[in-house]
Coordinates of C-alpha atoms and ligand atoms in Angstrom, one line a residue:
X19 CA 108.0 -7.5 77.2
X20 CA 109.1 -10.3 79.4
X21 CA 107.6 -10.6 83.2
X22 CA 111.0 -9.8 84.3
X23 CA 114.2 -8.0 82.8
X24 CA 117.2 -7.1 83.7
X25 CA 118.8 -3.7 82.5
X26 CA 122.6 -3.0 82.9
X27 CA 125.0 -0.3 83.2
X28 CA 128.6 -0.8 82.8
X29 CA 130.4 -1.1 86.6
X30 CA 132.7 2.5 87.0
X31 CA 136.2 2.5 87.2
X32 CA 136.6 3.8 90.5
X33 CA 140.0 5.8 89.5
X34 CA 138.3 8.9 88.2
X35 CA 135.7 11.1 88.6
X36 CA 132.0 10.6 87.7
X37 CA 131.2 12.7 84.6
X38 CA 129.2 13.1 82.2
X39 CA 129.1 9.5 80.5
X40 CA 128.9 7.7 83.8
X41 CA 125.4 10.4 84.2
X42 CA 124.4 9.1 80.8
X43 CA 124.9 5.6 80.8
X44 CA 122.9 5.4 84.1
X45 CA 120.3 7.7 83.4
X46 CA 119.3 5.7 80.1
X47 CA 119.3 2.8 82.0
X48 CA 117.2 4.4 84.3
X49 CA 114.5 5.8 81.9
X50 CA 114.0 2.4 80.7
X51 CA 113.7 0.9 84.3
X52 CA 111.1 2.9 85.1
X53 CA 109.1 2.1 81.9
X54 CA 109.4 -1.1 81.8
X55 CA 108.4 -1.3 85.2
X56 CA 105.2 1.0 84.8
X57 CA 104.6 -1.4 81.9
X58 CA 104.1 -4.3 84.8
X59 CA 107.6 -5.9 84.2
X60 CA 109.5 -7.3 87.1
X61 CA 113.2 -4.9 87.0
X62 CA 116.3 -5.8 88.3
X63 CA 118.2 -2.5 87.3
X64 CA 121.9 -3.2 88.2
X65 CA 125.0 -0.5 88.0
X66 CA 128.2 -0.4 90.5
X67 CA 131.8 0.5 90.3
X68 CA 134.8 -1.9 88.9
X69 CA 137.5 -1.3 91.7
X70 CA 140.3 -3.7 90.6
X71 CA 143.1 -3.4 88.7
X72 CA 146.8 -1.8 88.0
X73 CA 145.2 1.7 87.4
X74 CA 144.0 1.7 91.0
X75 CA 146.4 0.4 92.6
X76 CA 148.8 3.1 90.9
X77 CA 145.9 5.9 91.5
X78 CA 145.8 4.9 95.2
X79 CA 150.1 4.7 95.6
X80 CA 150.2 8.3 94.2
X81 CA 147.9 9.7 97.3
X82 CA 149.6 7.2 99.7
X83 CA 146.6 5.3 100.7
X84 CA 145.6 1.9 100.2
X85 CA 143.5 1.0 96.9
X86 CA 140.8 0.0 99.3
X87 CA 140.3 3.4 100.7
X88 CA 140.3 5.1 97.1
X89 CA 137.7 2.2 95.6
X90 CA 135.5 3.0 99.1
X91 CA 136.2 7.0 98.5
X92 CA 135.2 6.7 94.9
X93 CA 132.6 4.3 95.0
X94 CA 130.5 6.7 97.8
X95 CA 131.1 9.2 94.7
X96 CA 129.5 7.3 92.4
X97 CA 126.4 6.4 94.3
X98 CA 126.1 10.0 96.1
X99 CA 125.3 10.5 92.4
X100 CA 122.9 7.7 92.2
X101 CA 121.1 9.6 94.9
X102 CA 121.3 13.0 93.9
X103 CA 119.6 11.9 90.2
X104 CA 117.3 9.8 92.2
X105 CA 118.4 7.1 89.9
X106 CA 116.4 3.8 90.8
X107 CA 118.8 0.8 90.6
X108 CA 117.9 -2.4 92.7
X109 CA 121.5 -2.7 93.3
X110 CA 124.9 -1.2 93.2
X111 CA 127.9 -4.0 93.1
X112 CA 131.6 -3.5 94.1
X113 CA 133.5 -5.8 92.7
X114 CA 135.6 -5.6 95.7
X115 CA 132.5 -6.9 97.6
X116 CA 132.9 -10.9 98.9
X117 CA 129.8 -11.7 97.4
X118 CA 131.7 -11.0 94.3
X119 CA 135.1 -12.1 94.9
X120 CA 133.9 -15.9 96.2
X121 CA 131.9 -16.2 92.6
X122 CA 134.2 -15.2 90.4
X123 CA 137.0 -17.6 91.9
X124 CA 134.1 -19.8 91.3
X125 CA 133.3 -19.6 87.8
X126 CA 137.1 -19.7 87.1
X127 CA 137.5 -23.0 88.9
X128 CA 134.6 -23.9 86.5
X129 CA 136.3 -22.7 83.6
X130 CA 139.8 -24.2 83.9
X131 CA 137.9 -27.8 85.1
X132 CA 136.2 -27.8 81.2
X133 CA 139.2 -26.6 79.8
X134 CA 138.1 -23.2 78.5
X135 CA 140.9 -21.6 80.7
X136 CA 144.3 -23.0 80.7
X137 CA 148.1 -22.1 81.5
X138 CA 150.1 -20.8 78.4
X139 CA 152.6 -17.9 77.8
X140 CA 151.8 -14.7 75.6
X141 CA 153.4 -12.3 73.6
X142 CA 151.1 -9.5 72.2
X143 CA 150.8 -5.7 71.8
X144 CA 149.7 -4.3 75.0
X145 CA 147.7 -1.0 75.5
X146 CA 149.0 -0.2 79.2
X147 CA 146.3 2.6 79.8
X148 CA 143.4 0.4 78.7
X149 CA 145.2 -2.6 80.4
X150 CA 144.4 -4.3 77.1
X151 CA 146.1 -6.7 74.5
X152 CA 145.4 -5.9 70.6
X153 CA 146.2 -8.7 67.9
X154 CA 148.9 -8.1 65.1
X155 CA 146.2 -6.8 62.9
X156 CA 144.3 -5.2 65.3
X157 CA 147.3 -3.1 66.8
X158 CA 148.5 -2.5 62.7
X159 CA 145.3 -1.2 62.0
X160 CA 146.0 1.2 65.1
X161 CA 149.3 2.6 63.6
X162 CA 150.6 0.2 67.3
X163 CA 149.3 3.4 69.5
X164 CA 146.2 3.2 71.8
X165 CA 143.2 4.4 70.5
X166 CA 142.1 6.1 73.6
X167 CA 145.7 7.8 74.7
X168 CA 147.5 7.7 71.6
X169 CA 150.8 6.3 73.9
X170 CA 152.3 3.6 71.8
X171 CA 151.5 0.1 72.2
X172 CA 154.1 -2.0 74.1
X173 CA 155.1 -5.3 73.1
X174 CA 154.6 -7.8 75.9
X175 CA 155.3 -11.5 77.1
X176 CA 153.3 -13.2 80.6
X177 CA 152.7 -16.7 81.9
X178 CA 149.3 -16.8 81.9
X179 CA 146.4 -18.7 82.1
X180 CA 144.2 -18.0 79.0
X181 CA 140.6 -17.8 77.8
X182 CA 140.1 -20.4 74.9
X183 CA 138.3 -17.1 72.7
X184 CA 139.4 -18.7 69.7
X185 CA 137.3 -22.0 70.2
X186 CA 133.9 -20.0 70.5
X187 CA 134.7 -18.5 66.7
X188 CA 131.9 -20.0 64.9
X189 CA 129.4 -20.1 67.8
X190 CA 129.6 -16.1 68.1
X191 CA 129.6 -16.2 64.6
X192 CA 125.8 -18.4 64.5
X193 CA 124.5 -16.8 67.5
X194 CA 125.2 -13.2 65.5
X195 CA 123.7 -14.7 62.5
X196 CA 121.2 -16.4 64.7
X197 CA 120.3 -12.9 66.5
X198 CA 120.1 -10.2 64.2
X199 CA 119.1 -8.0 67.6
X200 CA 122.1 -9.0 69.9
X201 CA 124.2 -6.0 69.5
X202 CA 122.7 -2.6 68.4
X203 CA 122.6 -0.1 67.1
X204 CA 123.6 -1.7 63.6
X205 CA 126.2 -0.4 62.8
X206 CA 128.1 -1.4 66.0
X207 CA 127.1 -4.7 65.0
X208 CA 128.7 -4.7 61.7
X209 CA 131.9 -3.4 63.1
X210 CA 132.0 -6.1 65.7
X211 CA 131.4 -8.9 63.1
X212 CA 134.0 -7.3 60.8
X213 CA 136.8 -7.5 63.9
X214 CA 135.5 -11.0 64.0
X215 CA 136.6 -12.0 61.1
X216 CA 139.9 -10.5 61.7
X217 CA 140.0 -14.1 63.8
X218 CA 140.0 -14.7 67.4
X219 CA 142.8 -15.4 69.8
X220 CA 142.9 -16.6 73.1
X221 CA 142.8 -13.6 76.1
X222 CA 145.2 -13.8 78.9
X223 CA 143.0 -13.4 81.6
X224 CA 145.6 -13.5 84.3
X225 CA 148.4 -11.0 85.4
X226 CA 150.9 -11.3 87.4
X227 CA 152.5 -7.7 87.8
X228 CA 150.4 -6.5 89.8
X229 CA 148.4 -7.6 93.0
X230 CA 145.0 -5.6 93.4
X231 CA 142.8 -8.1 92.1
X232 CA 140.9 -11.2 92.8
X233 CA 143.8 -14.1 93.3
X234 CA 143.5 -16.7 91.0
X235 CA 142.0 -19.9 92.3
X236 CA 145.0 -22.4 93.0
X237 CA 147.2 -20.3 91.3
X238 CA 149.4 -18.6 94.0
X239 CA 151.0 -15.0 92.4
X240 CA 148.1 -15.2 89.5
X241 CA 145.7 -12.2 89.8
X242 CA 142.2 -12.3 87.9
X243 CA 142.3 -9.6 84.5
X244 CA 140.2 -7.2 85.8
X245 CA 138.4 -7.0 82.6
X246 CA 137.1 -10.7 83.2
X247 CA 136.4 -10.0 86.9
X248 CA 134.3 -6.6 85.8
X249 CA 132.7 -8.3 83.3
X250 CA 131.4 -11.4 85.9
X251 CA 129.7 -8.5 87.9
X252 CA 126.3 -9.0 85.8
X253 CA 125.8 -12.9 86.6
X254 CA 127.7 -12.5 90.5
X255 CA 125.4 -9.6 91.1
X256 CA 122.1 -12.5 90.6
X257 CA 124.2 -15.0 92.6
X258 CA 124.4 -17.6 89.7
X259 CA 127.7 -19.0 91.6
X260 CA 126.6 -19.2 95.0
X261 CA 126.2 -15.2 96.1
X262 CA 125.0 -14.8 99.7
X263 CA 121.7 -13.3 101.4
X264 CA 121.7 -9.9 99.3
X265 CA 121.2 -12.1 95.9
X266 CA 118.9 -14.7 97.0
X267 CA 116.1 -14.8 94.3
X268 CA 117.7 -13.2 92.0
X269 CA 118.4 -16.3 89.3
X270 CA 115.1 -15.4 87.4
X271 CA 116.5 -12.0 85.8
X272 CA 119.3 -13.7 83.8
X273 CA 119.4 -14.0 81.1
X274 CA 120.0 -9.4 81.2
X275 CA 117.7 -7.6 78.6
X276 CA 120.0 -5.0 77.7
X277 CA 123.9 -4.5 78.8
X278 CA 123.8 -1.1 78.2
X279 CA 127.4 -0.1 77.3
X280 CA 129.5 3.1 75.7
X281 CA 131.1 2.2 72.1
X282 CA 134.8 1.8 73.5
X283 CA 134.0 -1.5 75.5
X284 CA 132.1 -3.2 72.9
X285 CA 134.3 -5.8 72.2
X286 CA 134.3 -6.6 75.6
X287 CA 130.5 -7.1 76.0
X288 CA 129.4 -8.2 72.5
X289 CA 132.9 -10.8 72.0
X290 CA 134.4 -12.5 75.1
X291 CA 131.6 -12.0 77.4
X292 CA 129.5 -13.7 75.2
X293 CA 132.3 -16.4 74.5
X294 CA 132.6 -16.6 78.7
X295 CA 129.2 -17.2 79.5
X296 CA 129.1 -20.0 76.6
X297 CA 131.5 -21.5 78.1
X298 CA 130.3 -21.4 81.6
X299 CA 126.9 -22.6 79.9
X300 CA 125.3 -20.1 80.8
X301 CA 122.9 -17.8 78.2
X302 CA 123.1 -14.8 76.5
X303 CA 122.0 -11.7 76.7
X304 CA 119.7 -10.9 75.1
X305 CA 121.2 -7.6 73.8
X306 CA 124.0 -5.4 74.3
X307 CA 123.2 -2.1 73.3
X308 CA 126.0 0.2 72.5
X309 CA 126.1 3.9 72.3
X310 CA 128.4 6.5 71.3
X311 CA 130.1 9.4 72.7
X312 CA 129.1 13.1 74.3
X313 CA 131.5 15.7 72.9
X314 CA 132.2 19.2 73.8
X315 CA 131.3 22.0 71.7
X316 CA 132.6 19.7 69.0
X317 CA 135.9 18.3 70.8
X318 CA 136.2 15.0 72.5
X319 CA 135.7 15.0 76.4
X320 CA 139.2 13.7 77.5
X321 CA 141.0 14.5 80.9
X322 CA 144.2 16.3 79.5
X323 CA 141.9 18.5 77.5
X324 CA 140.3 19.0 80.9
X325 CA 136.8 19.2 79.2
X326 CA 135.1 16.9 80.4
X327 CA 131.4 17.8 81.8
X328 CA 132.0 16.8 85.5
X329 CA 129.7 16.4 88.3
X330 CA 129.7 20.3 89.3
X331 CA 128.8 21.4 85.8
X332 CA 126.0 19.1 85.7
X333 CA 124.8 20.1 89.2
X334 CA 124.1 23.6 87.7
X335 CA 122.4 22.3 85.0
X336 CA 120.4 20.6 87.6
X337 CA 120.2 23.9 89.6
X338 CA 119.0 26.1 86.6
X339 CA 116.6 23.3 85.2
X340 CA 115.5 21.1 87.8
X341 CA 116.6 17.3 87.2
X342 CA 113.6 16.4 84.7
X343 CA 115.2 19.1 82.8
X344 CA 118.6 17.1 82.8
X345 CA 117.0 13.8 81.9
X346 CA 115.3 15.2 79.2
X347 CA 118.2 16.7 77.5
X348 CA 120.4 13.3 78.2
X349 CA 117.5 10.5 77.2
X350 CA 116.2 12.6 73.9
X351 CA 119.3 14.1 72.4
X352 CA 122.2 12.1 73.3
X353 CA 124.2 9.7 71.9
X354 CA 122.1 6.3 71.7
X355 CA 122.9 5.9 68.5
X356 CA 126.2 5.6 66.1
X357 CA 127.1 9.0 65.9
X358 CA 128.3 11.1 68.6
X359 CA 126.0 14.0 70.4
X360 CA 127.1 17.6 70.9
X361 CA 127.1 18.8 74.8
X362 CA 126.5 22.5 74.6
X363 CA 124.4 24.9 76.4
X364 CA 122.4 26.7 73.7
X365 CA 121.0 23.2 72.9
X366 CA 120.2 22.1 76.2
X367 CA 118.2 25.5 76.5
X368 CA 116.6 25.1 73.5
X369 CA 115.8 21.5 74.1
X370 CA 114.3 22.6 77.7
X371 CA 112.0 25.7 76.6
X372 CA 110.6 23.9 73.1
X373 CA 109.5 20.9 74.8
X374 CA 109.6 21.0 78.3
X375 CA 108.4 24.8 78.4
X376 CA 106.1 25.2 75.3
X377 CA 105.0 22.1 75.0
X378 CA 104.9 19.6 78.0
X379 CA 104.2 22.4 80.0
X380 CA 102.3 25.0 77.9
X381 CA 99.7 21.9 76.6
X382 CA 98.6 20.5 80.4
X383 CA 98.5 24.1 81.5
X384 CA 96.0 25.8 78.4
X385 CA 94.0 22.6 79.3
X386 CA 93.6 22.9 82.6
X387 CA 92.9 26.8 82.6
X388 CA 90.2 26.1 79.8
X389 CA 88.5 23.7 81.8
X390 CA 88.9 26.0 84.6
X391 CA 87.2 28.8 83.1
X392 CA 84.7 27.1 81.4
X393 CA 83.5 24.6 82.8
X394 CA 84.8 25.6 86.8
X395 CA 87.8 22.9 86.7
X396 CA 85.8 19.3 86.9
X397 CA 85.9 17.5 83.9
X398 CA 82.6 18.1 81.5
X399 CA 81.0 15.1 79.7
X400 CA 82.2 14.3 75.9
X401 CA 78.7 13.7 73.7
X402 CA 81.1 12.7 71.3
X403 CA 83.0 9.5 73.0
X404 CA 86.6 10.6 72.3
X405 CA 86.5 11.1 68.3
X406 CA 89.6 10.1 67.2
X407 CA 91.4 10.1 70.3
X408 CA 91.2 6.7 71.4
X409 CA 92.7 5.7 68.6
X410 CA 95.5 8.3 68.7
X411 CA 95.9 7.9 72.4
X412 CA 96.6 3.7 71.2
X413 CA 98.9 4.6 68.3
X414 CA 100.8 6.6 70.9
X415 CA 100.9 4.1 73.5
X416 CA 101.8 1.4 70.8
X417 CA 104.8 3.3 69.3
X418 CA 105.8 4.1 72.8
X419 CA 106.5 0.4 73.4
X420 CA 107.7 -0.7 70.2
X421 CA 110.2 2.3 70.8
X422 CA 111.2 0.7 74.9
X423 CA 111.5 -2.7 73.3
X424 CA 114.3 -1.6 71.0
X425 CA 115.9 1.1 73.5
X426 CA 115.0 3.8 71.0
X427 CA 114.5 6.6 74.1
X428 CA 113.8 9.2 71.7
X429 CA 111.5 7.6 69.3
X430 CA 109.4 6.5 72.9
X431 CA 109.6 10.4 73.8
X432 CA 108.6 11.6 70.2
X433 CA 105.4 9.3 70.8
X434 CA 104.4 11.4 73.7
X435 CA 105.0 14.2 72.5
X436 CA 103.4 14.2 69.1
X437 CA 100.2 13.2 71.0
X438 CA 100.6 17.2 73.2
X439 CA 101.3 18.5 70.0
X440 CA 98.1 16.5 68.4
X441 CA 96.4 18.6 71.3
X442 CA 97.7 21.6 71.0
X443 CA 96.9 21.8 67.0
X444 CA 92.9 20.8 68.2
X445 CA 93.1 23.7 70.4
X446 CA 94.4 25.8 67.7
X447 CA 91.8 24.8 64.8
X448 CA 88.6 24.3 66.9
X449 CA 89.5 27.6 68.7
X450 CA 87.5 26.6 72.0
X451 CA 87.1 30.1 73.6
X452 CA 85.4 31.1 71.0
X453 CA 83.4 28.3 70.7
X454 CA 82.7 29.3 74.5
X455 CA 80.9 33.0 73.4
X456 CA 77.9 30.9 72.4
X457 CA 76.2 28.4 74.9
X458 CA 74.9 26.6 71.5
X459 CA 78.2 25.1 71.3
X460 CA 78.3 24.0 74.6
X461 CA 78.5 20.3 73.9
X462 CA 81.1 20.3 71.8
X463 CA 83.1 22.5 74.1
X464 CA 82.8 20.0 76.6
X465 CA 83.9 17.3 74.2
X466 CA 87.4 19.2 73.0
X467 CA 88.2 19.7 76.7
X468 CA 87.5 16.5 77.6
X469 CA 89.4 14.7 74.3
X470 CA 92.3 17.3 75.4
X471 CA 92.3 16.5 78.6
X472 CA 91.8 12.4 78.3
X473 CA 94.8 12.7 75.6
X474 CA 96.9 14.7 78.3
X475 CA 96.8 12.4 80.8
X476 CA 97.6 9.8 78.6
X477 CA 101.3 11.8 77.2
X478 CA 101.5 12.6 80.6
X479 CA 101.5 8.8 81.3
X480 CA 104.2 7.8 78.7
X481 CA 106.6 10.8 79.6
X482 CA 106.7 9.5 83.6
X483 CA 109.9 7.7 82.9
X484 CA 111.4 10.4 81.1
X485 CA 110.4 13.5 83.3
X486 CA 109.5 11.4 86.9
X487 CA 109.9 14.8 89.1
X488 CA 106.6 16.5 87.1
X489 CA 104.7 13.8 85.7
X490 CA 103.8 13.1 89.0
X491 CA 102.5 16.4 89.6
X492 CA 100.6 16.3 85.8
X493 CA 98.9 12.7 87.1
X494 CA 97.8 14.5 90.4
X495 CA 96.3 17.4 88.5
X496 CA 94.4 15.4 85.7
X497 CA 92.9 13.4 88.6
X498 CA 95.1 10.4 87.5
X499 CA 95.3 7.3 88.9
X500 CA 98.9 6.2 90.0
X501 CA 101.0 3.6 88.7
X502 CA 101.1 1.9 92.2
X503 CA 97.0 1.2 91.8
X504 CA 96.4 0.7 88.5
X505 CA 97.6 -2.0 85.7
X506 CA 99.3 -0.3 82.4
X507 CA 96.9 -1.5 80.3
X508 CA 94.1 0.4 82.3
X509 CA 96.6 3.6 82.7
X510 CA 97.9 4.0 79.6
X511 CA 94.8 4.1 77.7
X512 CA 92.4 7.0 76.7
X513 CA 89.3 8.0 78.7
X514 CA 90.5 7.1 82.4
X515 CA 89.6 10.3 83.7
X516 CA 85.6 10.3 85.0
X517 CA 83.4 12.8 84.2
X518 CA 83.4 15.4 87.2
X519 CA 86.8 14.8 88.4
X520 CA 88.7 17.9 89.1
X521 CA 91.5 19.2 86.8
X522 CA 93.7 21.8 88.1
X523 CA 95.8 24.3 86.5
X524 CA 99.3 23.4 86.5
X525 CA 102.6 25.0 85.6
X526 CA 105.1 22.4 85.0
X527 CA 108.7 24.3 83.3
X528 CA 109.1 27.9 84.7
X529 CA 110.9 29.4 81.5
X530 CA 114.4 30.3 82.0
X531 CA 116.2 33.4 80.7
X532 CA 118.8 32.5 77.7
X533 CA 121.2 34.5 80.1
X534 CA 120.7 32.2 82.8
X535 CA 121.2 29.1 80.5
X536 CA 124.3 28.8 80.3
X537 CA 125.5 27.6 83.5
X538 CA 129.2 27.7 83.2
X539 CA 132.0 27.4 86.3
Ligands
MSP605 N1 135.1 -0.4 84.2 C1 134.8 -0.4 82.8 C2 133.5 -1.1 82.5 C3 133.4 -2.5 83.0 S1 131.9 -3.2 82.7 C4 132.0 -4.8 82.9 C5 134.8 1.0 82.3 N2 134.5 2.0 83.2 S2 134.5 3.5 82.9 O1 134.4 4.2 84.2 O2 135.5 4.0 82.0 O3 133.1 3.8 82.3 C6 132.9 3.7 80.9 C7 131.5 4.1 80.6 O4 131.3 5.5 80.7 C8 131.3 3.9 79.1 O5 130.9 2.6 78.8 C9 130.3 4.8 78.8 O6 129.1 4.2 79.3 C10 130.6 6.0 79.7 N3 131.3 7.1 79.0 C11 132.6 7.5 79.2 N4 132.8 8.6 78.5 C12 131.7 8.9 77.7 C13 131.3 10.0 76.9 N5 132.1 11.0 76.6 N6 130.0 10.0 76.5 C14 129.1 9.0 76.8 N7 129.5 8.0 77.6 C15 130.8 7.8 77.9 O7 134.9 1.2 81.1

C-alpha cells in the first residue's frame, strides 16, 4: 500500500433519489477507506453529486423551481445519507461548486490550446436519456435503442467542439497492455478492450441545447457535456487546476487508487477519462474498478418497475439489524464482481444470523464467558506461546491485505472470518469445560483461552472496517488497543493482549426473529 490513496465513488446525479446502488457504491468505498487507513495509509475518500445537465434542468422545470434549488434539495439528500451510514468521506463535491466550475473552464482552455479539443460538427446516434452518443457499430449492436430505457436512439447533428478520443487509440491500447490491473474485475476489462477495437471517435463534449452547465471557455452559447464536467470532479476535487482554500494540499493523492464505479459508466472511466487526463498530462489511475448490478428478487431495479430499494426500505433494514448489519450484507454479498447480486430479505437474514449472530458474535462471546468462568475474566498466561496461532493470526492478516489491495471485500471478510471459525472448531475439539473438571489441566486451559482470545482480537481487528459500530465494542472488551494509538503492524498481529488484562463478556448481534426479517413497506 502506498502512504497515500485516493478512493472514489462516482458523483450522483442529483435528479433522482438515492437508492440502493448510490448505498453500495459508497459504502464499498467506505469499507476500504477505513482499512486502508487502519493499515497507516494517508485517505483522501472522495464522493459528491453531478448536478449539471439537460436531465436537471428538465427535472427542475417540471416542479417549477430553478435547477439550482433541486441540485441543493437533492444534494442535502445524498449527504443526509452520508451521515445516517456514518460514511467517512474527506469530501463531498458539487459540481455546481466554484471551486469546480473555475477548474474545469481551466483544463478546457488547456485542452483546446494543445489541440486535443477543437470546433467541428457531428452527426451520431444519440441516447437522449443517457445524454450519450453511440457509434454506427455501437448503436447497431444496440438494435439503435438505449440500453438503459430501451427508447430508440435518435439521430443527431451539433456544432461542437470535440475531444480528439480517436488520437489516444494506441496509447489506451499500450497502457491496457501495459497494466494488466487498470480496469477490473476482468472481465469488464475484456469488454472494454473489445469496444476498443470497435475504433475510437472523437466525443462532442459541448452542447448547445441546453444551458445548465458549465459555459464553455470563450465559446459564448457552448455549455460543457456534463459527462466531461462530472468526470473532471476527481482531479478539481485535489485542486490540480488552481482549486481554492478547501483543496489546498491535496495534489499528493492523484494519481486516485481506485475509481470505484457501477458497470453502465465504464466506458466513461476506463476510455475517455483516461484519454482526457493523457491529454491534459496528467496520470492515470491507477484502477478503475467496476461492479455490477443489485437486482430484485431476480428483476432489475428500474424506476417504472418501481422496484428499486430506496432509502426507506433500507432504513428498516437499518432499524431491524443495526447499520453493521447493513454493511455486512452490502460489502460481502453484493455485486463486486461481474455478475449481478440478488437483493432479497431471506438472504440478508441468513447472511446476518450465520455470521454476524453465530459467528462474529457467538465466537467473542463463548470466549469471553469461558474466561469468565474459569479463570474470573483477566486473561490467564499461555505455557504454550500461541501454538499455531501466530502463524494463523499472520496468514489471516496477510490474505486480509492481499484481498484490500485488489478490492476483493469479500475475500478480506472471508480472512477474518475463517480465523473465528478456526476458534470456534479449537473450542469444539479441545472441549475446554471439560478440560476445566480437572485442575491437572489447568495449563493448558489457560493456553486455549488465551490462543482464543489473542486470535479474537486479531479477526476482531480485520473486521473493523466492515462492522465499525461493534468492533469497537469487541476491541474494548478484549482489552484492545485502538487504532488511534497503535501502528497496524503492532495491532494486527497475534498476542497483543497482556496477561491479566480483563476480558469481558460481550454480545455483539441480538438474533432477530425470521418474522421480523423481512422489513417490507
Ligand atoms: N452522474 C453519473 C456518474 C458521474 S461520475 C463522474 C451517474 N450517476 S448515478 O446517480 O446514476 O449513479 C450511478 C451509480 O449508481 C453507478 O455507477 C452505480 O455505482 C450505482 N448504481 C445504480 N444502480 C445500481 C444498482 N442497481 N446496483 C448497484 N449499483 C448501481 O451515473
Amino acid at each position: 500500500m502506498t502512504a497515500s490513496a485516493c478512493i472514489t465513488t462516482p458523483i450522483y446525479y442529483v435528479n433522482d433519489r438515492p437508492h440502493i446502488g448510490h448505498a453500495y457504491t459508497t459504502t464499498i468505498c467506505d469499507v476500504w477507506a477505513r482499512a486502508a487507513r487502519a493499515m497507516g495509509t494517508d485517505v483522501f475518500f472522495l464522493t459528491g453529486t453531478d448536478e449539471h445537465g439537460v436531465k436537471v434542468e428538465k427535472s427542475a422545470a417540471q416542479r417549477g423551481i430553478p435547477p439550482q434549488q433541486l441540485a441543493d434539495e437533492n444534494a442535502a439528500e445524498f449527504k443526509r445519507v452520508l451521515a445516517t451510514f456514518a460514511l467517512t468521506n474527506d469530501d463531498f463535491i458539487r459540481t455546481t461548486q466554484p471551486r469546480h466550475v473555475t477548474q474545469v473552464q481551466e483544463f478546457l482552455r488547456r485542452l483546446v490550446k494543445s489541440g486535443a479539443v477543437y470546433l467541428g460538427t457531428f452527426e451520431g446516434w444519440y441516447d437522449e436519456g443517457q445524454e450519450e452518443y453511440h457509434t454506427e457499430n455501437r448503436a447497431r449492436e444496440l438494435g439503435y435503442k438505449s440500453p438503459i430505457s430501451g427508447k430508440p436512439l435518435v439521430r443527431a447533428t451539433e456544432q461542437n467542439y470535440y475531444f480528439r478520443l480517436s488520437a489516444f487509440a494506441d496509447r489506451l491500447a499500450a497502457h491496457y497492455e501495459s497494466h494488466p490491473d487498470f480496469v477490473r474485475p476482468t472481465e469488464r476489462r475484456n469488454e472494454m478492450l473489445g469496444r476498443m477495437r470497435d475504433g475510437l471517435q472523437d466525443v462532442p463534449i459541448t452542447r448547445t441545447n441546453f444551458s445548465w452547465g458549465i459555459p464553455m471557455p470563450d465559446a459564448p452559447g457552448h455549455v460543457v457535456y456534463v459527462w466531461i464536467d462530472a468526470l473532471l470532479n476527481y482531479v478539481t476535487a485535489l485542486g490540480l487546476a488552481g482549486g481554492d482554500a478547501s483543496t489546498e494540499g491535496r495534489a499528493r493523492y492523484w494519481p486516485a487508487h481506485f475509481h470505484v464505479v457501477g458497470k453502465e459508466i465504464l466506458w466513461f472511466h476506463a476510455v475517455i477519462w483516461p484519454a482526457l487526463l493523457m491529454a491534459l498530462e496528467l496520470p492515470l489511475p491507477r484502477c478503475v474498478y467496476a461492479h455490477s448490478f443489485w437486482i430484485a428478487d431476480g428483476q432489475k431495479m428500474s424506476k417504472s418497475l418501481g422496484n428499486f430499494v430506496d432509502l426507506p426500505t433500507i432504513e428498516r433494514y437499518t432499524g431491524v439489524y443495526g447499520l453493521d448489519a447493513w454493511r455486512w450484507y452490502m460489502a460481502t454479498q453484493g455485486p463486486i464482481a461481474a455478475t449481478d447480486a440478488d437483493f432479497n430479505a431471506r438472504h440478508f437474514h441468513e447472511a446476518y444470523t450465520n455470521d454476524l449472530v453465530n459467528t462474529v458474535g457467538n465466537c467473542p462471546s463463548r470466549v469471553g464467558a469461558m474466561i469468565g468462568k474459569y479463570c474470573g475474566g483477566a486473561l490467564p498466561p499461555d505455557a504454550e506461546a500461541g501454538g499455531h496461532w501466530p502463524a494463523r493470526c499472520a496468514t489471516a492478516v496477510e490474505r486480509w491485505e492481499q484481498c484490500m489491495g485488489t478490492f476483493d471485500l469479500p475475500g478480506a471478510a472471508r480472512s477474518a472470518m475463517d480465523l473465528l471459525r478456526q476458534v470456534d472448531a479449537m473450542i469444539n475439539e479441545t472441549e475446554p469445560f471439560k478440560l476445566a473438571k480437572d485442575p491437572a489441566n489447568t495449563a493448558r486451559l489457560h493456553a486455549i483461552l488465551n490462543q482464543c482470545a489473542q486470535a479474537v482480537r486479531v479477526a476482531g481487528v480485520l473486521l473493523e472496517p466492515f462492522l465499525p459500530g461493534r468492533c469497537g465494542d469487541l476491541a474494548d472488551a478484549f482489552g484492545g488497543t485502538r487504532r488511534e494509538d497503535t501502528p497496524w503492524r503492532d495491532r494486527a498481529v497475534y498476542g497483543a493482549i497482556a496477561d491479566g488484562t480483563t476480558i469481558r463478556k460481550l454480545a455483539l448481534f441480538p438474533r432477530v426473529e425470521a418474522t421480523a426479517a423481512a422489513p417490507k413497506a
